[in-house]
Amino acid sequence: MKTLTLTITALLSCACATAQANDFPTKERVLYVQECMRENPGPQFEMISKCSCALDALAAEVKFDDYLEMSTIAKAMSIGGERGSEMRDNESLKTPLKRYRELQSKVQKGCFIGPR
């Protein structure tokens, strides 16, 4: 009986750790996978699996709020004209942008996304 209790406790603690590591809302998960698939064309089932893998790896590395901030900065960098230059010239945004790009590269490489 004691062994069963220890096993159940261990399983529950693993489940809680996984849930904490993956605090991304479902909607954001779907949007990430769709964007990943658009940027990396390939067989649909294969890319759903690879892009889901990348999101799971990313969620294990950062909290959702940090991801949201970094991804927003990355997207804002593509704004053209004067409005965009305010973002691109802002030195305080370069560190989270660099971290985001490094994380994206790491998770994509780990999930076999991109050039081989």
Coordinates of C-alpha atoms in Angstrom, one line a residue:
M1 CA 0.0 0.0 0.0
K2 CA 2.8 2.4 0.9
T3 CA 4.5 1.7 -2.5
L4 CA 1.2 2.5 -4.3
T5 CA 0.9 5.8 -2.4
L6 CA 4.4 6.8 -3.3
T7 CA 3.9 5.9 -6.9
I8 CA 0.7 8.0 -7.1
T9 CA 2.3 10.9 -5.3
A10 CA 5.3 10.8 -7.8
L11 CA 2.9 10.7 -10.8
L12 CA 0.9 13.6 -9.5
S13 CA 4.0 15.7 -8.9
C14 CA 5.2 15.0 -12.4
A15 CA 1.8 16.1 -13.8
C16 CA 1.9 19.3 -11.8
A17 CA 5.4 20.1 -13.0
T18 CA 4.3 19.5 -16.6
A19 CA 1.2 21.7 -16.2
Q20 CA 3.3 24.5 -14.7
A21 CA 5.9 24.3 -17.6
N22 CA 3.1 24.5 -20.2
D23 CA 1.0 27.5 -19.0
F24 CA 0.3 28.7 -22.5
P25 CA -3.4 29.2 -23.3
T26 CA -4.9 26.9 -25.9
K27 CA -5.6 29.7 -28.3
E28 CA -2.0 30.9 -28.2
R29 CA -0.8 27.3 -28.8
V30 CA -2.9 27.0 -31.9
L31 CA -1.8 30.4 -33.2
Y32 CA 1.9 29.4 -32.7
V33 CA 1.5 26.1 -34.5
Q34 CA -0.3 27.8 -37.4
E35 CA 2.3 30.5 -37.7
C36 CA 5.1 27.9 -37.5
M37 CA 3.4 25.8 -40.3
R38 CA 3.1 28.9 -42.5
E39 CA 6.7 29.8 -42.1
N40 CA 7.9 26.2 -42.6
P41 CA 5.9 24.5 -45.3
G42 CA 5.9 20.8 -45.5
P43 CA 3.6 17.8 -45.1
Q44 CA 0.7 18.9 -42.8
F45 CA 0.8 16.0 -40.3
E46 CA 4.6 16.2 -40.0
M47 CA 4.6 20.0 -39.5
I48 CA 1.8 19.9 -36.9
S49 CA 4.0 17.4 -35.0
K50 CA 7.2 19.4 -35.4
C51 CA 5.6 22.8 -34.6
S52 CA 3.8 21.3 -31.6
C53 CA 7.1 19.9 -30.4
A54 CA 8.7 23.4 -30.8
L55 CA 5.9 25.0 -28.8
D56 CA 6.2 22.4 -26.0
A57 CA 10.0 22.9 -25.9
L58 CA 9.5 26.7 -25.8
A59 CA 6.9 26.5 -23.0
A60 CA 9.3 24.4 -21.0
E61 CA 11.9 27.2 -21.3
V62 CA 9.8 30.3 -20.6
K63 CA 6.6 31.4 -18.9
F64 CA 3.8 32.5 -21.2
D65 CA 4.0 36.2 -20.1
D66 CA 7.8 36.2 -21.1
Y67 CA 7.0 34.5 -24.4
L68 CA 4.2 37.0 -25.1
E69 CA 6.5 40.0 -24.4
M70 CA 9.4 38.6 -26.5
S71 CA 7.2 37.6 -29.5
T72 CA 5.4 40.9 -29.5
I73 CA 8.8 42.7 -29.6
A74 CA 9.9 40.4 -32.5
K75 CA 6.7 41.1 -34.5
A76 CA 6.9 44.9 -33.8
M77 CA 10.4 45.0 -35.3
S78 CA 8.9 44.4 -38.7
I79 CA 6.8 47.6 -38.6
G80 CA 8.0 49.9 -41.4
G81 CA 8.6 53.6 -41.3
E82 CA 9.0 55.9 -38.4
R83 CA 6.8 53.9 -36.1
G84 CA 9.0 50.9 -36.6
S85 CA 12.2 52.7 -36.2
E86 CA 11.2 53.7 -32.7
M87 CA 11.1 49.9 -31.9
R88 CA 14.2 49.0 -33.8
D89 CA 16.2 51.8 -32.3
N90 CA 15.2 51.0 -28.7
E91 CA 18.2 49.5 -27.0
S92 CA 16.2 48.0 -24.2
L93 CA 14.3 45.7 -26.6
K94 CA 17.4 44.2 -28.1
T95 CA 18.1 41.8 -25.2
P96 CA 14.6 40.2 -25.2
L97 CA 14.6 40.1 -29.0
K98 CA 18.0 38.3 -29.0
R99 CA 16.7 35.8 -26.4
Y100 CA 13.5 35.1 -28.4
R101 CA 15.5 34.5 -31.6
E102 CA 17.9 32.2 -29.7
L103 CA 15.0 30.2 -28.1
Q104 CA 13.2 29.9 -31.5
S105 CA 16.4 28.6 -33.1
K106 CA 17.0 26.1 -30.3
V107 CA 13.5 24.7 -30.3
Q108 CA 13.3 24.5 -34.0
K109 CA 16.6 22.7 -34.3
G110 CA 15.5 20.4 -31.5
C111 CA 12.3 19.6 -33.3
F112 CA 13.9 19.2 -36.8
I113 CA 12.3 22.3 -38.3
G114 CA 14.1 24.2 -41.0
P115 CA 17.0 23.4 -43.3
R116 CA 18.8 20.2 -42.7

